[in-house]
PDB file of C-alpha atoms in Angstrom:
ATOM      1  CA  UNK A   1     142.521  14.166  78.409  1.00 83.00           C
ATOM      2  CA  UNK A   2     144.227  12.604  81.190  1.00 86.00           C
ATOM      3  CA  UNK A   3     147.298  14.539  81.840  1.00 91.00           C
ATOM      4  CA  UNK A   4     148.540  12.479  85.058  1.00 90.00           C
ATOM      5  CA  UNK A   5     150.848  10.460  83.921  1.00 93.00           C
ATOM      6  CA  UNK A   6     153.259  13.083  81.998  1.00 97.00           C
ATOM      7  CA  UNK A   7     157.014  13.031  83.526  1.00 97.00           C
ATOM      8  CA  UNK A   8     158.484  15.155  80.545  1.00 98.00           C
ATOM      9  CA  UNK A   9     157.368  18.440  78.489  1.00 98.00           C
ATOM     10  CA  UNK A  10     159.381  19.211  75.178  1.00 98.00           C
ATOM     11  CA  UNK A  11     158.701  22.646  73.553  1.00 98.00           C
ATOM     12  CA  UNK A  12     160.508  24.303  70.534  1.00 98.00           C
ATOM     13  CA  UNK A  13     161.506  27.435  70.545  1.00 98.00           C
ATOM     14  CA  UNK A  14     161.045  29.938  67.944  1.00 96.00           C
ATOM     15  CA  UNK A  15     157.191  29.976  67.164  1.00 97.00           C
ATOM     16  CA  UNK A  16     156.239  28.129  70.042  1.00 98.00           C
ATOM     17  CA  UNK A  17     157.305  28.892  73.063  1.00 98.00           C
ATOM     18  CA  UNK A  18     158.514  32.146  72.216  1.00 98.00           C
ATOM     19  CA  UNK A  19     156.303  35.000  70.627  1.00 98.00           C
ATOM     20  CA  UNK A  20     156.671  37.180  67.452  1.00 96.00           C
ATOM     21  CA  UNK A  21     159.255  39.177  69.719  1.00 95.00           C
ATOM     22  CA  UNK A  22     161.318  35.984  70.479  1.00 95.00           C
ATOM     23  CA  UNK A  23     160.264  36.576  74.357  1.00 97.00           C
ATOM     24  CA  UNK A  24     160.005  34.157  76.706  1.00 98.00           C
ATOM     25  CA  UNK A  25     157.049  34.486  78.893  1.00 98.00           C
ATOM     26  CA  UNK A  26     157.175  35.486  82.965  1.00 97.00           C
ATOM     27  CA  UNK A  27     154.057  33.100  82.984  1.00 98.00           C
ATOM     28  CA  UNK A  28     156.549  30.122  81.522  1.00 98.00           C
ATOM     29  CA  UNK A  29     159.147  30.782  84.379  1.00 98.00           C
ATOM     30  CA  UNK A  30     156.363  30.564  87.319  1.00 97.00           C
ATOM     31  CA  UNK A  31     155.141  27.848  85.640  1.00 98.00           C
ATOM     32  CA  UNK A  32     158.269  25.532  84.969  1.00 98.00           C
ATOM     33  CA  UNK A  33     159.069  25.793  89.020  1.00 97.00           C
ATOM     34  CA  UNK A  34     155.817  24.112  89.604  1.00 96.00           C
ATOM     35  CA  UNK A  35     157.094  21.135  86.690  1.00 97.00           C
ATOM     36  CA  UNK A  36     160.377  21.512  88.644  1.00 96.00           C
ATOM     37  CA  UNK A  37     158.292  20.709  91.978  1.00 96.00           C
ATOM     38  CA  UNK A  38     156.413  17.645  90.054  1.00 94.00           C
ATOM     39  CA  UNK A  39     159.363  16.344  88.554  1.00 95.00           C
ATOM     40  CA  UNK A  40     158.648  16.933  85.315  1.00 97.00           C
ATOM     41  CA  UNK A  41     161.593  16.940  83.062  1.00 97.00           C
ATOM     42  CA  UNK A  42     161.596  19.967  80.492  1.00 98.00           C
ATOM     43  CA  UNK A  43     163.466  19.953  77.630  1.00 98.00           C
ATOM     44  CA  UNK A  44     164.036  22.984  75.169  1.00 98.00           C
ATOM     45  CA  UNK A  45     164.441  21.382  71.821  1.00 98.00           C
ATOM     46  CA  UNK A  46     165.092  24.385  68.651  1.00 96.00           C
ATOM     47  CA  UNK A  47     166.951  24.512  65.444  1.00 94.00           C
ATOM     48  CA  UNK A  48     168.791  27.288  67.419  1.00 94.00           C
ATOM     49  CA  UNK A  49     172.272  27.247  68.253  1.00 95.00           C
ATOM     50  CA  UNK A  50     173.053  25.883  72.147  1.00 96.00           C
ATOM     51  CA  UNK A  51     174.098  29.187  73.032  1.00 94.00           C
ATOM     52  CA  UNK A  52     171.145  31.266  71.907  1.00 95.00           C
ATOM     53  CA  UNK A  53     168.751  28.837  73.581  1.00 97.00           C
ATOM     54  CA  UNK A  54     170.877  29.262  76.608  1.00 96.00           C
ATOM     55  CA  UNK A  55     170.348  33.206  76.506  1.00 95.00           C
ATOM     56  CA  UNK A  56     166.933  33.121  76.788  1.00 97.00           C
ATOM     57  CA  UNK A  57     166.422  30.385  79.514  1.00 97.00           C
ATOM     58  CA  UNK A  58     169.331  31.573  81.597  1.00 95.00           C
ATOM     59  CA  UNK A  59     167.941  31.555  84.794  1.00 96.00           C
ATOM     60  CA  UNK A  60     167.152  28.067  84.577  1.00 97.00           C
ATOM     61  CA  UNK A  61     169.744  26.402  83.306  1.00 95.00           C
ATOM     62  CA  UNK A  62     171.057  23.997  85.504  1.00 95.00           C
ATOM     63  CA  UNK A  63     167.237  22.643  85.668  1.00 96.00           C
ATOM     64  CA  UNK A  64     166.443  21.781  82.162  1.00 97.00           C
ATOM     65  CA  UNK A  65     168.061  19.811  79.052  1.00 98.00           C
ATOM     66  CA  UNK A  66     168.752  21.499  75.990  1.00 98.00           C
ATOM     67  CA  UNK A  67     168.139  20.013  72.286  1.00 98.00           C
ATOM     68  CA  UNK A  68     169.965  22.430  69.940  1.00 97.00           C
ATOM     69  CA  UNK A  69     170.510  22.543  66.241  1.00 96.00           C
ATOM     70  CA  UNK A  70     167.491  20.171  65.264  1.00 95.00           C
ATOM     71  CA  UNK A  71     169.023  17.483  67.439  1.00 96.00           C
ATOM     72  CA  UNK A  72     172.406  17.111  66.621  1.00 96.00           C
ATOM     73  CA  UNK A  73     173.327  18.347  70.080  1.00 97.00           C
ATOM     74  CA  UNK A  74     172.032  17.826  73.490  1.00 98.00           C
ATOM     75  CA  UNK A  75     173.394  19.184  76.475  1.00 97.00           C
ATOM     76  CA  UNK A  76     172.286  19.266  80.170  1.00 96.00           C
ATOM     77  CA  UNK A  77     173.465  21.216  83.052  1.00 91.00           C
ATOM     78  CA  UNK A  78     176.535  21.618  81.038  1.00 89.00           C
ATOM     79  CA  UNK A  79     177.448  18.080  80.721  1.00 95.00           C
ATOM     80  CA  UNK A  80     177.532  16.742  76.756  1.00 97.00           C
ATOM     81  CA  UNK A  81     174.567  13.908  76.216  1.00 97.00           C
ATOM     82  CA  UNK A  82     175.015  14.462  72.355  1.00 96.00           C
ATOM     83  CA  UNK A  83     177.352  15.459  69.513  1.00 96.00           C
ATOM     84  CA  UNK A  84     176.273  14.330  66.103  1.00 96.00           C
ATOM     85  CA  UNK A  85     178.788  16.274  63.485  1.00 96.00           C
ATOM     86  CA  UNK A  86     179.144  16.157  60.173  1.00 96.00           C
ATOM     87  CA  UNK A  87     182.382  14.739  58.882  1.00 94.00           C
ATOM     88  CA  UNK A  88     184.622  17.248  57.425  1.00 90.00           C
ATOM     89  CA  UNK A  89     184.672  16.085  53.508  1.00 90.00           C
ATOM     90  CA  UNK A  90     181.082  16.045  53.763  1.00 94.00           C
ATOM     91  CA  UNK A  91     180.798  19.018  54.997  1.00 94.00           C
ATOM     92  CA  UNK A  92     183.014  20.518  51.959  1.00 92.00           C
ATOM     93  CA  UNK A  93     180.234  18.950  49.467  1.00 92.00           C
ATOM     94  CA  UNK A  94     177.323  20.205  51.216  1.00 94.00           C
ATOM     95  CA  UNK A  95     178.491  23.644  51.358  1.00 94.00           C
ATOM     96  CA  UNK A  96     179.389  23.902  47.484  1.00 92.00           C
ATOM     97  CA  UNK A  97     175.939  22.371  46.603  1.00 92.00           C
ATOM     98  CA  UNK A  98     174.365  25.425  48.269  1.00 94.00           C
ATOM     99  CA  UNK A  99     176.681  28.096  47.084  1.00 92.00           C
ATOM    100  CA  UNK A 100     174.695  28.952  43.791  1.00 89.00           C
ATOM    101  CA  UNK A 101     171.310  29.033  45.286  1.00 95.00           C
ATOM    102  CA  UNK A 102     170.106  32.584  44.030  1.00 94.00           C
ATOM    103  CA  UNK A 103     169.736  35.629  46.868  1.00 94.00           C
ATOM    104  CA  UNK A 104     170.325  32.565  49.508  1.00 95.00           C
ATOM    105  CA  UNK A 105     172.327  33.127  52.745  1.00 96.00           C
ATOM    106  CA  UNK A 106     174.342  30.419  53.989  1.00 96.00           C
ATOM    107  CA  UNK A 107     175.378  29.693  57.930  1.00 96.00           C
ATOM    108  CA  UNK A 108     177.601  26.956  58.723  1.00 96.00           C
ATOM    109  CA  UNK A 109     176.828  26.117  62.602  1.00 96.00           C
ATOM    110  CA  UNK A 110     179.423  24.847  65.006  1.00 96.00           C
ATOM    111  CA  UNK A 111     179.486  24.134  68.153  1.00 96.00           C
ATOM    112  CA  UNK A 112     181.724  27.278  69.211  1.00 95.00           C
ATOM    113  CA  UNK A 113     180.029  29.283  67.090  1.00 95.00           C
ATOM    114  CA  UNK A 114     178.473  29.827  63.554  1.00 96.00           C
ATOM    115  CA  UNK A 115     180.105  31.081  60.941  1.00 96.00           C
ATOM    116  CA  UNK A 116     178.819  33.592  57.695  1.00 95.00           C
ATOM    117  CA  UNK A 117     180.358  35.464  54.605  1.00 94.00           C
ATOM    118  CA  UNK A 118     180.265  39.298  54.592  1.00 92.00           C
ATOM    119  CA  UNK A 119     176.739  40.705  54.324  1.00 87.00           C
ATOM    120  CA  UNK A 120     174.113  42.979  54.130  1.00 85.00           C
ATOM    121  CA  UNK A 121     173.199  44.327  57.755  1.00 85.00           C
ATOM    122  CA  UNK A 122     169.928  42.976  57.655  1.00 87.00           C
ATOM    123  CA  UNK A 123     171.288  39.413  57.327  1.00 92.00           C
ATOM    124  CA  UNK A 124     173.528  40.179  60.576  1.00 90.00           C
ATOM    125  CA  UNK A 125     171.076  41.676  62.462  1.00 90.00           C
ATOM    126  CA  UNK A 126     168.785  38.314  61.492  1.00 91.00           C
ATOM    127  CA  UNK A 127     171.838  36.211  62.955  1.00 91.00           C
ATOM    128  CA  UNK A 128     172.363  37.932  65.774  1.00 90.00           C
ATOM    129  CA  UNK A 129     168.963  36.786  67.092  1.00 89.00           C
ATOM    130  CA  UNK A 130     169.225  33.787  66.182  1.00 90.00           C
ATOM    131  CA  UNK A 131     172.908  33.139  66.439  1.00 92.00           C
ATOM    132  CA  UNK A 132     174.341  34.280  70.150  1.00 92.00           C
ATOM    133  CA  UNK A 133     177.603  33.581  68.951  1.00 94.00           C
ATOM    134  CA  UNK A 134     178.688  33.661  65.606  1.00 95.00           C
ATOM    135  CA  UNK A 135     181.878  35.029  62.687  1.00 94.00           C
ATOM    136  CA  UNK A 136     182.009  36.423  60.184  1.00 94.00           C
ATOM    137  CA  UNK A 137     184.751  34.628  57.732  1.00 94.00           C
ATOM    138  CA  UNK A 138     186.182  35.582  54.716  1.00 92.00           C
ATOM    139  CA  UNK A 139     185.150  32.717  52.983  1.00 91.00           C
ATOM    140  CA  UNK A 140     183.948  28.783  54.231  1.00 92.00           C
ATOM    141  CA  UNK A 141     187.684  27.701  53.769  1.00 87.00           C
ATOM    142  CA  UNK A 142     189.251  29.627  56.409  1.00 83.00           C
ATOM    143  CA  UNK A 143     187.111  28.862  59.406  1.00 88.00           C
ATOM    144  CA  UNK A 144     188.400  27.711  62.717  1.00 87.00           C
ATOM    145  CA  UNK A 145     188.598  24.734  64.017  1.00 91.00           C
ATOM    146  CA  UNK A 146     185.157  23.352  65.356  1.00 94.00           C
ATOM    147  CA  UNK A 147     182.447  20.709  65.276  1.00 96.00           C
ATOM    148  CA  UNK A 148     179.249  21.289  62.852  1.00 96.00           C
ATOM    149  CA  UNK A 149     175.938  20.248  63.499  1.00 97.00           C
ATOM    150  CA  UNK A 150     174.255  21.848  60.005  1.00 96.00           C
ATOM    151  CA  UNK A 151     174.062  24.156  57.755  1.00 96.00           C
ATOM    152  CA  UNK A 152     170.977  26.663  57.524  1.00 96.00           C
ATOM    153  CA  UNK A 153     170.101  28.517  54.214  1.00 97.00           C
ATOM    154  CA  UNK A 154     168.099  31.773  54.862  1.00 96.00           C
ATOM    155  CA  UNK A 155     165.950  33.402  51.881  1.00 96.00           C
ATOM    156  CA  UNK A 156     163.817  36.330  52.515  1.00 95.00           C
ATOM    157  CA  UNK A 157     160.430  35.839  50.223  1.00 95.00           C
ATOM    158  CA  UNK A 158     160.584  31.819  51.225  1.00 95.00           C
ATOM    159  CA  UNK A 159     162.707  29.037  51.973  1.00 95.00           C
ATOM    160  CA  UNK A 160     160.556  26.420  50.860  1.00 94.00           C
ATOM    161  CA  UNK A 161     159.566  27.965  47.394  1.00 96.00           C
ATOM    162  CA  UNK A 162     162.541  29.500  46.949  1.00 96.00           C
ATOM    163  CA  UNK A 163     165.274  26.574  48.321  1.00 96.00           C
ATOM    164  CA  UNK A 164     163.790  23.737  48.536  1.00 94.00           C
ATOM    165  CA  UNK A 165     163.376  23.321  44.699  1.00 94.00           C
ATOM    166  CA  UNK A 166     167.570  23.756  44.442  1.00 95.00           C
ATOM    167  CA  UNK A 167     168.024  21.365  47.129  1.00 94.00           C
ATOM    168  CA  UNK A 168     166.401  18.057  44.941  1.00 91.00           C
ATOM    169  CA  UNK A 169     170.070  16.499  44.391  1.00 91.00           C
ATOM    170  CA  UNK A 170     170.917  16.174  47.417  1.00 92.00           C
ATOM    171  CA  UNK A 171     167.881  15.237  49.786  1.00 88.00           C
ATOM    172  CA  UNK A 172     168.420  11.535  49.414  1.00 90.00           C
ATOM    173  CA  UNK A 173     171.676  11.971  51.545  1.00 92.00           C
ATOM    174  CA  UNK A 174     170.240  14.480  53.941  1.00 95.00           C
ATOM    175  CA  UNK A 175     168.193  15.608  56.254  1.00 92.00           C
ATOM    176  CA  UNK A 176     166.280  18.741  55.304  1.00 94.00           C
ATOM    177  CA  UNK A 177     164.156  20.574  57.066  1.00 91.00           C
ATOM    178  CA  UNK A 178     161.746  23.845  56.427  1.00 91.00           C
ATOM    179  CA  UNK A 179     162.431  25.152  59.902  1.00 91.00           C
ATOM    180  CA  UNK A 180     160.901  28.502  59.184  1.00 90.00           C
ATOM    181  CA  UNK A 181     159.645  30.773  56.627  1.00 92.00           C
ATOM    182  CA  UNK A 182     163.228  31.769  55.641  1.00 94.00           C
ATOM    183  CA  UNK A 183     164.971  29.159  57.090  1.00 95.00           C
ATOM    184  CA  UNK A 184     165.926  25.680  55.753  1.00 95.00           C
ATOM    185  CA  UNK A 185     168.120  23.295  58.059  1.00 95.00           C
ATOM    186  CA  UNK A 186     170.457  20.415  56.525  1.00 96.00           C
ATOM    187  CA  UNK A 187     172.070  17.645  58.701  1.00 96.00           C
ATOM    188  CA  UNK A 188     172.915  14.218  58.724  1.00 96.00           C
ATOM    189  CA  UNK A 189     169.725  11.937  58.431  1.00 94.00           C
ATOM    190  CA  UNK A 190     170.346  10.734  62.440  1.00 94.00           C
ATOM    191  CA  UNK A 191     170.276  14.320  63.408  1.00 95.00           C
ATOM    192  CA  UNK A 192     166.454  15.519  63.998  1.00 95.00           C
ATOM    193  CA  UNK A 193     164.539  16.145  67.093  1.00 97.00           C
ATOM    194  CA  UNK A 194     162.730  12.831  67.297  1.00 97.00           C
ATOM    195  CA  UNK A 195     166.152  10.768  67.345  1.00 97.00           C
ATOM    196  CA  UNK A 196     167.068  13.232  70.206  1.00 97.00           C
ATOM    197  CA  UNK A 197     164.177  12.729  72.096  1.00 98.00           C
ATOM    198  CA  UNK A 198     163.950   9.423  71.920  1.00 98.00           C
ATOM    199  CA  UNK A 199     167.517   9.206  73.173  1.00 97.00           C
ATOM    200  CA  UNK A 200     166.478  11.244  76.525  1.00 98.00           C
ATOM    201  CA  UNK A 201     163.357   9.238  76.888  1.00 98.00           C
ATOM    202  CA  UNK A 202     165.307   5.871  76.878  1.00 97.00           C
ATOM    203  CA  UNK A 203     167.920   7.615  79.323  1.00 96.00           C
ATOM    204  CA  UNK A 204     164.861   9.158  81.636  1.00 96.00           C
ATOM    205  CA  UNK A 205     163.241   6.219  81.576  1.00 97.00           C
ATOM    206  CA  UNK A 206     160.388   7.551  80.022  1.00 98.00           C
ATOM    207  CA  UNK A 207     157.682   6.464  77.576  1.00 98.00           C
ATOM    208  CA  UNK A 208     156.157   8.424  74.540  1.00 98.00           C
ATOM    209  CA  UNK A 209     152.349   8.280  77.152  1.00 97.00           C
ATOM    210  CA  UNK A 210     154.607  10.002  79.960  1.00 97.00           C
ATOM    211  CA  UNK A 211     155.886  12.920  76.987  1.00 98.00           C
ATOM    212  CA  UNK A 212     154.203  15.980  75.867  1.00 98.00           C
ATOM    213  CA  UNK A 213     155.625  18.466  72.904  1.00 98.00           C
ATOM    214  CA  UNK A 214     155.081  21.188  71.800  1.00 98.00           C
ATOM    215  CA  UNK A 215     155.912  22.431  67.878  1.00 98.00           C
ATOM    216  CA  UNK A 216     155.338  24.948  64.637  1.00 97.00           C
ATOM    217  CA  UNK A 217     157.237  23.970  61.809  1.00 96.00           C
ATOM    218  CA  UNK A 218     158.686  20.781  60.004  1.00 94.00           C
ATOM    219  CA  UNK A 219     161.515  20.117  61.984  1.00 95.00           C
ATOM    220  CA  UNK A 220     159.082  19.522  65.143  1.00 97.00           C
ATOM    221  CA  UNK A 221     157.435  16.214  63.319  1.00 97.00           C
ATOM    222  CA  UNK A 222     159.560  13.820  64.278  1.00 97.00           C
ATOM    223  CA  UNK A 223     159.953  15.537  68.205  1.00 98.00           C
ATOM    224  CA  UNK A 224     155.885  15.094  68.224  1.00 98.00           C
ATOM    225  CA  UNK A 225     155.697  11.993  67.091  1.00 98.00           C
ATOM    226  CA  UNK A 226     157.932  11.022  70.004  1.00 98.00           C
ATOM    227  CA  UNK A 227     154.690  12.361  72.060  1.00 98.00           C
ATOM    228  CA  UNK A 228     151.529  11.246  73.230  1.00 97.00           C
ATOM    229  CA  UNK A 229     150.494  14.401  74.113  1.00 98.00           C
ATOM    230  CA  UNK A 230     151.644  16.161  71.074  1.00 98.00           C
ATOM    231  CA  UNK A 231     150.152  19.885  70.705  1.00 98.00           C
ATOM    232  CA  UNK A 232     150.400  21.990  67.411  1.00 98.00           C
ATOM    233  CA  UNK A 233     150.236  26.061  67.816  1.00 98.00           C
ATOM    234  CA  UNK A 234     147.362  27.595  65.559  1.00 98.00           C
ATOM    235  CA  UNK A 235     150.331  28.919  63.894  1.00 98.00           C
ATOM    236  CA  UNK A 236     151.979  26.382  62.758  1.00 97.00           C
ATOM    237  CA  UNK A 237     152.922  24.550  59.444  1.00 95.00           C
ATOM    238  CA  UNK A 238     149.803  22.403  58.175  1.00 97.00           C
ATOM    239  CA  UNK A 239     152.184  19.478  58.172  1.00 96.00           C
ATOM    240  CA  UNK A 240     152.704  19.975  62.108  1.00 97.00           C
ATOM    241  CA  UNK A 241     148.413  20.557  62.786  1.00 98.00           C
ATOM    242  CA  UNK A 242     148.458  17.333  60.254  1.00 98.00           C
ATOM    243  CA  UNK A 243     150.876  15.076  62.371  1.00 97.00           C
ATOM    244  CA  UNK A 244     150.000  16.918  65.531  1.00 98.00           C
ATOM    245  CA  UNK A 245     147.041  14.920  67.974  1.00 98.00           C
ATOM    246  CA  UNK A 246     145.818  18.058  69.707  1.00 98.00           C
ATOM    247  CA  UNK A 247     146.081  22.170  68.631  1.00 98.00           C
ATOM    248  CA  UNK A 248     146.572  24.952  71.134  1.00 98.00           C
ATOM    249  CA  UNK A 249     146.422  28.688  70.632  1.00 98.00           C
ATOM    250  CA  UNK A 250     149.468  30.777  69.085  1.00 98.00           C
ATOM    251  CA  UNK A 251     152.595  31.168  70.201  1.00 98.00           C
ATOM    252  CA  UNK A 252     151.831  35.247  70.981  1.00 98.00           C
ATOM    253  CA  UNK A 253     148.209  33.591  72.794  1.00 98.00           C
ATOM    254  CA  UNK A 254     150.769  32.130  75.079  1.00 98.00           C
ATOM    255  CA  UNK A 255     149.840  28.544  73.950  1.00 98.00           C
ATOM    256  CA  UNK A 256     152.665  26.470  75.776  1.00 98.00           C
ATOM    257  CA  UNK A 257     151.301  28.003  78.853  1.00 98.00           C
ATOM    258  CA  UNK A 258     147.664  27.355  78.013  1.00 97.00           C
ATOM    259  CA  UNK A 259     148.251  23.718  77.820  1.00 97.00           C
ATOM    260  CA  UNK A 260     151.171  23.937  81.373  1.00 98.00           C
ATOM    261  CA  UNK A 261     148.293  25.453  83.180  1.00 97.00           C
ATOM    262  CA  UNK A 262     146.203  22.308  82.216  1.00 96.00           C
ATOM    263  CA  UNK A 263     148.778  19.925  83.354  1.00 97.00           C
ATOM    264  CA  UNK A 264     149.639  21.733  86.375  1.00 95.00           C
ATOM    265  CA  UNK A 265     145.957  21.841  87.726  1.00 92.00           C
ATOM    266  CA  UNK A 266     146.003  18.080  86.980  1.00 84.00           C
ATOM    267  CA  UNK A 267     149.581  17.497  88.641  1.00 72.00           C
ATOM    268  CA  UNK A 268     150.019  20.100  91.454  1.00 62.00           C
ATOM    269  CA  UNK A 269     151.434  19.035  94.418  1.00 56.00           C
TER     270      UNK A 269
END
């Protein structure tokens, strides 16, 4: 596997470049100044909210571009590349064909922030590590003013048994997205990783051969399909490992950084 040629390395997030504790890796940071030094672009690409992927890359910020909420909103050194939101009346719809979906939590996710009902403290604690910045509202009519990339539906014994089946009415007008065990993402069809990526390939100047990705769950197909060099995690979805052209070790295994080390030895400088 010739690993020369690659100018840009796209990993997701939760269950892929993070572990089990949602950690980033020292190894990672050491690492990504050496793709810094080869100037390889990295891009963080998650169904996370901007801020929250912000918190746990920090210290390199002003290095790397940032793919938030499943696409619909990429972002670089600050600077705006994308802002796909959902128009307001549609928005209205989408939230009241979720409401009834039994023992199912429901974020709305803005740009500022995202926004949830009063709940349970386990549901909080669950968005406040995924969610850096989010509100709790009295109800979905009185929210501030903001821009919203999706809405995310949480269910603890199983999105996809459990909200997926509820969702059949409406997948013909969006995007959905098993994004995690619990967690099922809906946007506007444009608004998945792969449209994203292709968008900062066409800007970089660089080809699907020059891209490698890295991915877990169903929202990472169309990112690693974008990618020559596309890697699964042996933890991932069977529908990643089936789309996926190579397979690395888990996310906990440190399997980003199995593959980095690869392309480092091949690139260094």
């Amino acid at each position: 596997m010739d690993l020369s040629k690659v100018k840009m390395v796209v990993t997701d997030m939760d269950g892929t470049l993070l572990n089990s504790k949602h950690e980033v890796s020292d190894l990672f940071f050491k690492q990504f100044e050496q793709l810094k030094a080869n100037n390889i672009q990295f891009v963080a690409a998650s169904g996370r909210q901007y801020h929250s992927i912000l918190d746990k890359l920090k210290s390199i910020e002003k290095d790397i571009t940032i793919v938030a909420e499943n696409g619909a909103y990429i972002v670089k050194n600050g600077e705006e590349l994308l802002v796909n939101a959902i128009p307001t009346n549609a928005l209205a719809q989408l939230i009241n064909s979720c409401t009834n979906i039994p023992d199912t939590h429901i974020v709305l996710c803005g740009k500022n922030k995202a926004y949830i009902l009063p709940s349970p403290d386990i549901f909080e604690n669950t968005i406040a590590e995924y969610y850096t910045e989010y509100k709790v509202v009295e109800n979905f009519n009185k929210i501030p003013k903001d821009e919203f990339f999706k809405v995310a539906l949480c269910h603890y014994k199983g999105s996809e048994e459990n909200i997926l089946p509820h969702l059949s009415d409406i997948d013909d007008q969006w995007q959905l997205k098993v994004s995690g065990k619990m967690w099922i993402d809906i946007s506007l069809p444009s608004s998945h990783k792969g449209n994203a990526i292709g968008q900062l390939q066409e800007k970089y100047n660089i080809s699907p051969e020059e891209t490698m990705a890295f991915g877990d769950y169903n929202n990472d197909l169309e990112m690693l399909k974008k990618a020559k060099f596309s890697f699964a995690m042996a933890n991932a979805h069977p529908d990643v490992k089936h789309i996926a052209k190579f397979e690395t070790i888990s996310n906990d295994d440190n399997g980003v950084e199995h593959i980095l080390k690869k392309l480092l030895n091949n690139k260094i400088i």
